[in-house]
Coordinates of C-alpha atoms in Angstrom, one line a residue:
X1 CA -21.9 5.3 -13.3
X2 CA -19.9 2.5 -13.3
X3 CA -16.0 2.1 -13.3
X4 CA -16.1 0.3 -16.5
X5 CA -18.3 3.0 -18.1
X6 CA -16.1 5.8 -18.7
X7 CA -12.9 3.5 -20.1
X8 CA -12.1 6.1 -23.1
X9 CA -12.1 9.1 -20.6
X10 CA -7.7 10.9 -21.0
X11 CA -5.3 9.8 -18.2
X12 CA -5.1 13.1 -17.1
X13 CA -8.8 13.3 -16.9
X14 CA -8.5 10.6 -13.7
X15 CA -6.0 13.0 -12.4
X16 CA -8.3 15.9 -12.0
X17 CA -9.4 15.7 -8.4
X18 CA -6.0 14.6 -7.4
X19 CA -4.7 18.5 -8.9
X20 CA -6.9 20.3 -7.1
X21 CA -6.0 18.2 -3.8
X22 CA -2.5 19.4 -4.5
X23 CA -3.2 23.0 -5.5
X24 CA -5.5 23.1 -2.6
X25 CA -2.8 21.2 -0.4
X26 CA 0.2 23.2 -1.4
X27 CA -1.8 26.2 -0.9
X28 CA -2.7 25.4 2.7
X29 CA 0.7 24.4 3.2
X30 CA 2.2 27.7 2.4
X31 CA -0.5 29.4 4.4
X32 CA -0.1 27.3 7.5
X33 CA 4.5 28.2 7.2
X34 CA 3.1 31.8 7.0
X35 CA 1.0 31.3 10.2
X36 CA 3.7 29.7 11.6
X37 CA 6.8 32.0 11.2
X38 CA 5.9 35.1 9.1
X39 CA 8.2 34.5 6.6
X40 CA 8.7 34.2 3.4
X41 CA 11.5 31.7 4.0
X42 CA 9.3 29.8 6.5
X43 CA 6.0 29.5 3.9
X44 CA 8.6 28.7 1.6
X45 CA 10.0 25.1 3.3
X46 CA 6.3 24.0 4.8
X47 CA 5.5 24.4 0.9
X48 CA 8.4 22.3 -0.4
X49 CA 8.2 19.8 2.7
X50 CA 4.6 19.1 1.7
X51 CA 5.2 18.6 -1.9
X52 CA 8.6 16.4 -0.7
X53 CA 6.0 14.3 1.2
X54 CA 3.6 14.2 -1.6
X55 CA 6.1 12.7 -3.9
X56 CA 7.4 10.3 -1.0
X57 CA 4.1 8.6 -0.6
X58 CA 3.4 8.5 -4.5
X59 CA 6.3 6.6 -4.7
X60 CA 5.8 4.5 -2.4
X61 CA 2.4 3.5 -2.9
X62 CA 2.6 2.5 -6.9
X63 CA 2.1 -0.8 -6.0
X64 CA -0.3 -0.1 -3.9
X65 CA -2.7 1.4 -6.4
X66 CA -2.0 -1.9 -9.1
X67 CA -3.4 -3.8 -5.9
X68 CA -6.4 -1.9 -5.3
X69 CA -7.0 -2.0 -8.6
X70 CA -6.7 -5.7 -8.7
X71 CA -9.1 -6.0 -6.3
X72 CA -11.4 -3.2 -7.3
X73 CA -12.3 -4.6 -10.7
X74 CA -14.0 -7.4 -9.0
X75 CA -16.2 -6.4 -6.6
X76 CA -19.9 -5.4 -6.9
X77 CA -20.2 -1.2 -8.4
X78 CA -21.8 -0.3 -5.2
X79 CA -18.6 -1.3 -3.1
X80 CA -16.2 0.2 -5.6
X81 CA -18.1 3.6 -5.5
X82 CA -18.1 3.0 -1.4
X83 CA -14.2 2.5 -1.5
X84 CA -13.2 5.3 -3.8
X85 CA -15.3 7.9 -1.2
X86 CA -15.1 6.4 2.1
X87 CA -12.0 4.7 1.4
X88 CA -9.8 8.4 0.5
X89 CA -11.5 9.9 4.3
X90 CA -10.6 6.8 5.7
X91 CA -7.0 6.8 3.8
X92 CA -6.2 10.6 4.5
X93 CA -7.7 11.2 8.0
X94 CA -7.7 7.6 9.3
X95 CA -4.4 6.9 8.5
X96 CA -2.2 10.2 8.1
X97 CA -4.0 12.0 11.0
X98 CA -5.5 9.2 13.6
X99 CA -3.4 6.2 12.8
X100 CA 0.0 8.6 14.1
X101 CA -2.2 9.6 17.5
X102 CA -3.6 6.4 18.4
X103 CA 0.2 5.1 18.3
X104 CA 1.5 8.5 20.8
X105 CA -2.2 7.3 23.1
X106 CA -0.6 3.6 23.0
X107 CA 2.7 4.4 23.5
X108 CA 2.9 7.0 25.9
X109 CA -0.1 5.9 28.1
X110 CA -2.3 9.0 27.6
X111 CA -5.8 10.4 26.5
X112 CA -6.5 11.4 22.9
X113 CA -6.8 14.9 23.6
X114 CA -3.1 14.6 25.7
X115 CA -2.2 12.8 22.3
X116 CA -2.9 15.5 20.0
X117 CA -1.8 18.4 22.4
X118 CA 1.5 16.8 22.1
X119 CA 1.6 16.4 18.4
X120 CA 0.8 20.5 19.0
X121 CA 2.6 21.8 21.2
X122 CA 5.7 19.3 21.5
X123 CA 6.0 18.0 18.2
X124 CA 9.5 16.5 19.2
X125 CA 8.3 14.3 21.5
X126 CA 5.6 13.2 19.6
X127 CA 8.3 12.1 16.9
X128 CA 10.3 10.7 19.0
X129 CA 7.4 8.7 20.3
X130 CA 6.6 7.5 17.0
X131 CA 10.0 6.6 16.4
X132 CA 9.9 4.5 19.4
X133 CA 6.7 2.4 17.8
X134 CA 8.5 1.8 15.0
X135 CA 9.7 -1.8 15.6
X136 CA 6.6 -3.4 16.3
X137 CA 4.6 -1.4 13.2
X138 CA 7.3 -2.7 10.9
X139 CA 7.3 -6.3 11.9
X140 CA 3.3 -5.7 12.1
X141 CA 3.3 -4.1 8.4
X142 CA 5.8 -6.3 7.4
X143 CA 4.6 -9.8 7.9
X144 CA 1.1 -8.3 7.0
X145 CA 2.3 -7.3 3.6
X146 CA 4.7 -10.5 2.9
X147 CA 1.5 -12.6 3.0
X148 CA -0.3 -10.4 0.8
X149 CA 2.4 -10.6 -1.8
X150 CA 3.1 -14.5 -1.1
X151 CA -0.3 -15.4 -1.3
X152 CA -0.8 -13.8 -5.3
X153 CA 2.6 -16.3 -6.0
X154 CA 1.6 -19.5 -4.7
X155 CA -1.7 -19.7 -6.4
X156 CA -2.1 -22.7 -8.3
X157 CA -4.7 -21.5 -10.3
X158 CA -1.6 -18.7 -11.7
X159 CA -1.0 -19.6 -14.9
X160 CA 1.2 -16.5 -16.2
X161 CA 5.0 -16.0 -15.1
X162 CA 7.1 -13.3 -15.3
X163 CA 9.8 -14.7 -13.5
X164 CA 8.8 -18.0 -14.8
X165 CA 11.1 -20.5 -12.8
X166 CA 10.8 -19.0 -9.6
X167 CA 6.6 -18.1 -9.8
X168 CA 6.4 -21.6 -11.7
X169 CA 7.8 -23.3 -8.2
X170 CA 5.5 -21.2 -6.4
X171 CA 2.2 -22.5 -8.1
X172 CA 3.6 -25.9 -8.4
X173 CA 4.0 -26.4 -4.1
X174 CA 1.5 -23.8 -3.4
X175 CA -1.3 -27.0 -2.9
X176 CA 0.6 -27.1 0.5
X177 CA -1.6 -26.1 3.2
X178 CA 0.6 -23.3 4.8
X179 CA 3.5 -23.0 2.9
X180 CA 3.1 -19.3 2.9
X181 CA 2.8 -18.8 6.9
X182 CA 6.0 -21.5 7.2
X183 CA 7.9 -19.1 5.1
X184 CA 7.0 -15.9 6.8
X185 CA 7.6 -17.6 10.3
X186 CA 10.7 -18.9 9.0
X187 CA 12.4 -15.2 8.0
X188 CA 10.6 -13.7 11.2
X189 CA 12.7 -15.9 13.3
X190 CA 15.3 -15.8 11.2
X191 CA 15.5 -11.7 11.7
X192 CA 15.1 -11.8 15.3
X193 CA 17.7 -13.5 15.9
X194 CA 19.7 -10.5 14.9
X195 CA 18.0 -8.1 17.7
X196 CA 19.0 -7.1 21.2
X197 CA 17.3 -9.7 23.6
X198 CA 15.1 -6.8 25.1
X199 CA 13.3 -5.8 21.2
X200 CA 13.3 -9.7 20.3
X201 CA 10.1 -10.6 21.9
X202 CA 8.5 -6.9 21.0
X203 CA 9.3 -8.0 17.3
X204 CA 7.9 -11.5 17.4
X205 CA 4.8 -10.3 19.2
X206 CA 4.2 -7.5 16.9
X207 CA 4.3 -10.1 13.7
X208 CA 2.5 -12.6 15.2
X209 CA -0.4 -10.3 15.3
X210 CA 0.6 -9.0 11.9
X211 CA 0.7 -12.8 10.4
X212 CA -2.8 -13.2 12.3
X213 CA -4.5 -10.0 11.4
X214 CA -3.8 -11.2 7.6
X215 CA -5.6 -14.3 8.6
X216 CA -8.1 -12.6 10.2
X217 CA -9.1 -10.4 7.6
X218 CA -9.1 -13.3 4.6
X219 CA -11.6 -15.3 6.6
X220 CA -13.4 -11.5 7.1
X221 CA -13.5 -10.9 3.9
X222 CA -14.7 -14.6 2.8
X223 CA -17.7 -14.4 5.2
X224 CA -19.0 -10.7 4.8
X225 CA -18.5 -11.6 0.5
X226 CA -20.8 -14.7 0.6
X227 CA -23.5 -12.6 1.2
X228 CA -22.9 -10.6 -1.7
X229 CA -22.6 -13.9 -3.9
X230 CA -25.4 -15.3 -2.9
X231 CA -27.6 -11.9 -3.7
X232 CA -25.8 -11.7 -7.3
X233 CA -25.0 -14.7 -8.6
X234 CA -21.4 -14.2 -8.6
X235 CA -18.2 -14.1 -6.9
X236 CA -18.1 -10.0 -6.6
X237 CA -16.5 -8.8 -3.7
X238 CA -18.7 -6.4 -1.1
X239 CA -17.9 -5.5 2.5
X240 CA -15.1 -8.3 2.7
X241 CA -12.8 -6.8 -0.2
X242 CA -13.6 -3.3 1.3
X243 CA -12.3 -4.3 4.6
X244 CA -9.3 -5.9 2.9
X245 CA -8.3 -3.4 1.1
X246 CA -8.6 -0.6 3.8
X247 CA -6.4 -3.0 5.8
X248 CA -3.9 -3.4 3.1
X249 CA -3.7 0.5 2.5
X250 CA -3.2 0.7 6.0
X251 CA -0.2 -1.6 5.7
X252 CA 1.4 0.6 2.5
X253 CA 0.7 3.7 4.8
X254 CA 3.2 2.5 7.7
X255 CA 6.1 3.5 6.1
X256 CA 5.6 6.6 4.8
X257 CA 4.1 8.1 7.8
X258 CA 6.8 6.8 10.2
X259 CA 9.6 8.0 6.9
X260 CA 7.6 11.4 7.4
X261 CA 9.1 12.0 10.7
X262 CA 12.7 12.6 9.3
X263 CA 11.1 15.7 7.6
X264 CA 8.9 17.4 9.7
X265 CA 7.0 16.8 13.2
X266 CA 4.5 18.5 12.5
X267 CA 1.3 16.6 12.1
X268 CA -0.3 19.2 9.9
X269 CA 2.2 19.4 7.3
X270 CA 2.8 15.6 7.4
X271 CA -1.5 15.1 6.9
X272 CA -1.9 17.8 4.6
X273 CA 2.0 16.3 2.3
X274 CA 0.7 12.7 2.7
X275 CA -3.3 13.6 1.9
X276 CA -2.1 14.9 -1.6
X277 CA -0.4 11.6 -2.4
X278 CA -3.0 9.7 -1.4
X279 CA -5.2 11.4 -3.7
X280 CA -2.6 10.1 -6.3
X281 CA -3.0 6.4 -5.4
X282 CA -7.1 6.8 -5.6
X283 CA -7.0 8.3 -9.0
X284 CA -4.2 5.6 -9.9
X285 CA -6.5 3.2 -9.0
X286 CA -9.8 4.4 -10.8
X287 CA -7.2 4.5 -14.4
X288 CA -5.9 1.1 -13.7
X289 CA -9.1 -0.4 -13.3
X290 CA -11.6 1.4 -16.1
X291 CA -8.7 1.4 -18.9
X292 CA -8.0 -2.6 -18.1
X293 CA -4.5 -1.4 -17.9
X294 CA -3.8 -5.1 -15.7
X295 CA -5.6 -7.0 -18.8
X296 CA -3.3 -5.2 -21.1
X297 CA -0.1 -5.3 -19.3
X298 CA 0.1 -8.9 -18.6
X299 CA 3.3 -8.5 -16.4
X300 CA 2.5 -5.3 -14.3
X301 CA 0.6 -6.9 -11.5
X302 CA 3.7 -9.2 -10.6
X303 CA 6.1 -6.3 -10.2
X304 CA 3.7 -4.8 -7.6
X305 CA 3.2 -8.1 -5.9
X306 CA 7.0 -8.6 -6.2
X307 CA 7.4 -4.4 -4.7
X308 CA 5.2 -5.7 -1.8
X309 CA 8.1 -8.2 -1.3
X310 CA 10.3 -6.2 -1.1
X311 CA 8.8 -3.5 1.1
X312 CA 8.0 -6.3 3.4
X313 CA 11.7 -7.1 3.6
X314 CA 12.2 -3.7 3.7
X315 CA 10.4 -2.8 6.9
X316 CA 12.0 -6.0 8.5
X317 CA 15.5 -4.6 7.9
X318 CA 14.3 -1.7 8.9
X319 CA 14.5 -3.2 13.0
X320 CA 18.3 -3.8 12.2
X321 CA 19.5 -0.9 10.2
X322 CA 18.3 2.5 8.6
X323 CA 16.9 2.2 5.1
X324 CA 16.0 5.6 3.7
X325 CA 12.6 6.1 2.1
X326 CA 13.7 6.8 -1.6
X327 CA 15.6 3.7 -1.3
X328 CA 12.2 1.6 -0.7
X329 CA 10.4 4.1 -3.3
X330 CA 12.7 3.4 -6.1
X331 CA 13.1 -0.1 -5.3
X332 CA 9.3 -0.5 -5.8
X333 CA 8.8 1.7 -8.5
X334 CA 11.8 0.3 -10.2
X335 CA 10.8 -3.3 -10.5
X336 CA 7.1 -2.2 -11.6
X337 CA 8.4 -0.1 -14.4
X338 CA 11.0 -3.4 -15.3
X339 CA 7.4 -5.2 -15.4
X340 CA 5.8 -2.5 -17.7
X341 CA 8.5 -3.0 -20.0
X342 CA 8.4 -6.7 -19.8
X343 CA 4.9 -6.5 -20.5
X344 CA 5.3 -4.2 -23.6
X345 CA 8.1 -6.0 -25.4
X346 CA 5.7 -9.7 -24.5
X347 CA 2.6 -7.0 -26.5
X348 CA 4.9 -6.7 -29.5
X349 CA 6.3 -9.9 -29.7
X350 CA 2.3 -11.6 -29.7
X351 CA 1.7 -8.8 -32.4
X352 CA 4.6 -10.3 -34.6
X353 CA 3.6 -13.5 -34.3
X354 CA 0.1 -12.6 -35.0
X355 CA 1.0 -10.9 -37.8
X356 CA 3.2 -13.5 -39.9
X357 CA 0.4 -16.1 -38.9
X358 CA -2.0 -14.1 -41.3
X359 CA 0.7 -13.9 -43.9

């Protein structure tokens, strides 16, 4: 069974694995406080830290799922069935559980197993560890994700504008070879300048391979897909888009694990709180792609691309000053629901004029 084959199936129906992640989740969660403390009072906060966390990284990852879903509907059904099982493991465990101990065995120097004795038994250090890493995965992150969402505006084969002057520039200069790299060089120097001498080079490294990992992964993605073209006859993404994607979601994850820290050390907690939301983006994704929700909502894609913008900036001005989490949530979410609406009032205004056509 096909995406495409179930489009009639209720929005909440895409929702039902992602409920009993959550009861299962919360669940766990108020086990694991028991376990911890024997209270009441103690089962009570892991519970409402892991349904904080849940909400964090739903919020954060809106645009994420309009991405995927982007994406999704245009590679081959055997690669979208691969993504929406093997991506969620590689999502929840790769990036909420391994992705947090790889940076402690980078950082600190040690073994795996030193790594996640540490995240157990000294849970302070291993957050203060991971706040250490926190310049270099934000400049990583953030130049990674500023190409992604500059590379959907200067298109020249984009032909719909929300923001019409600004995208309309965009696909007019965007036959420039490199336009998109000069940019993000640009506002990477531009923001070092602004750090101690000491972090400057640590920030410019860490984007540079951010800016080539992007590059990387396109030219990845181009070779591993023309395989899959040449077998079907079309342009459907395989392997490449899978490998794409998994890096992107790896990207969105960044913040909210490192934003998890200010909540809870606990690597448990943080997995099981950021596992549920995940679940949230998968099912997201799956209802975006087999309603044609992007098809009918011509503006909705561009407030997610332009969300990716601004989490890029985001995570860059995140090396200079503290941005709380909800800030970068409701920043994305906000400017995706200002698309919805756009979209919706552009729905009813073709409808009129459609209508007193036929008159």
């Amino acid at each position: 069974m096909t995406l495409q084959s179930r489009s009639h199936a209720s929005a909440l129906g895409y929702f039902k694995w992602a409920f009993v992640v959550t009861s299962a989740g919360l669940a766990l969660g108020g086990w694991f406080g028991w376990q911890m403390t024997g209270t009441i009072g103690g089962a009570a906060s892991i519970f409402f830290i892991c349904c904080v966390l849940a909400v964090l990284e739903i919020s954060l990852s809106f645009d994420n799922a309009i991405v995927n879903a982007n994406k999704l509907k245009d590679m081959t059904p055997k690669w979208q069935k691969r993504f929406l099982t093997w991506g969620i493991l590689i999502a929840v465990f790769g990036m909420r559980v391994l992705f947090p101990l790889l940076i402690v065995v980078i950082a600190a120097k040690i073994g795996p197993w030193q790594a996640v004795m540490v995240a157990a038994s000294q849970p302070e250090q291993y957050a203060a560890i991971m706040h250490d890493a926190h310049l270099p995965i934000a400049a990583f992150g953030g130049t990674f994700l500023m190409m992604v969402g500059l590379k959907f505006f200067f298109d020249h084969e984009k032909d719909i504008h929300w923001v019409h002057a600004l995208e309309e520039w965009a696909s007019r200069y965007s036959s420039i070879r490199g336009i998109e790299i000069a940019i993000v060089l640009v506002i990477m120097l531009a923001v070092s300048r602004f750090l101690p001498a000491g972090e400057m080079m640590v920030f410019i490294r860490s984007a540079v391979w951010g800016l080539l990992t992007f590059l990387v992964v396109e030219v990845l993605s181009g070779i591993l897909d023309m395989k899959e073209k040449a077998l079907s006859g079309a342009a459907k993404g395989g392997l490449g888009a899978f490998v794409y994607l998994e890096v992107l979601d790896a990207s969105f994850s960044f913040d909210g694990v490192i934003g998890a820290f200010a909540l809870t050390q606990n690597m448990i907690v943080i997995a099981i709180g950021l596992g549920i939301g995940a679940m949230y983006v998968r099912s997201m994704t799956i209802m975006l792609v087999e309603k044609g929700t992007l098809s009918q909502y011509r503006y909705l894609e561009h407030g997610a691309f332009y969300a990716i913008l601004i989490l890029s900036v985001i995570m860059y001005m995140q090396t200079l000053y503290h941005i709380p989490e909800v800030i970068t949530g409701l920043a994305g979410a906000g400017l995706i629901g200002v698309s919805l609406v756009s979209s919706i009032r552009w729905n009813r205004k073709k409808s009129r004029a459609e209508l007193q056509s036929q008159a």
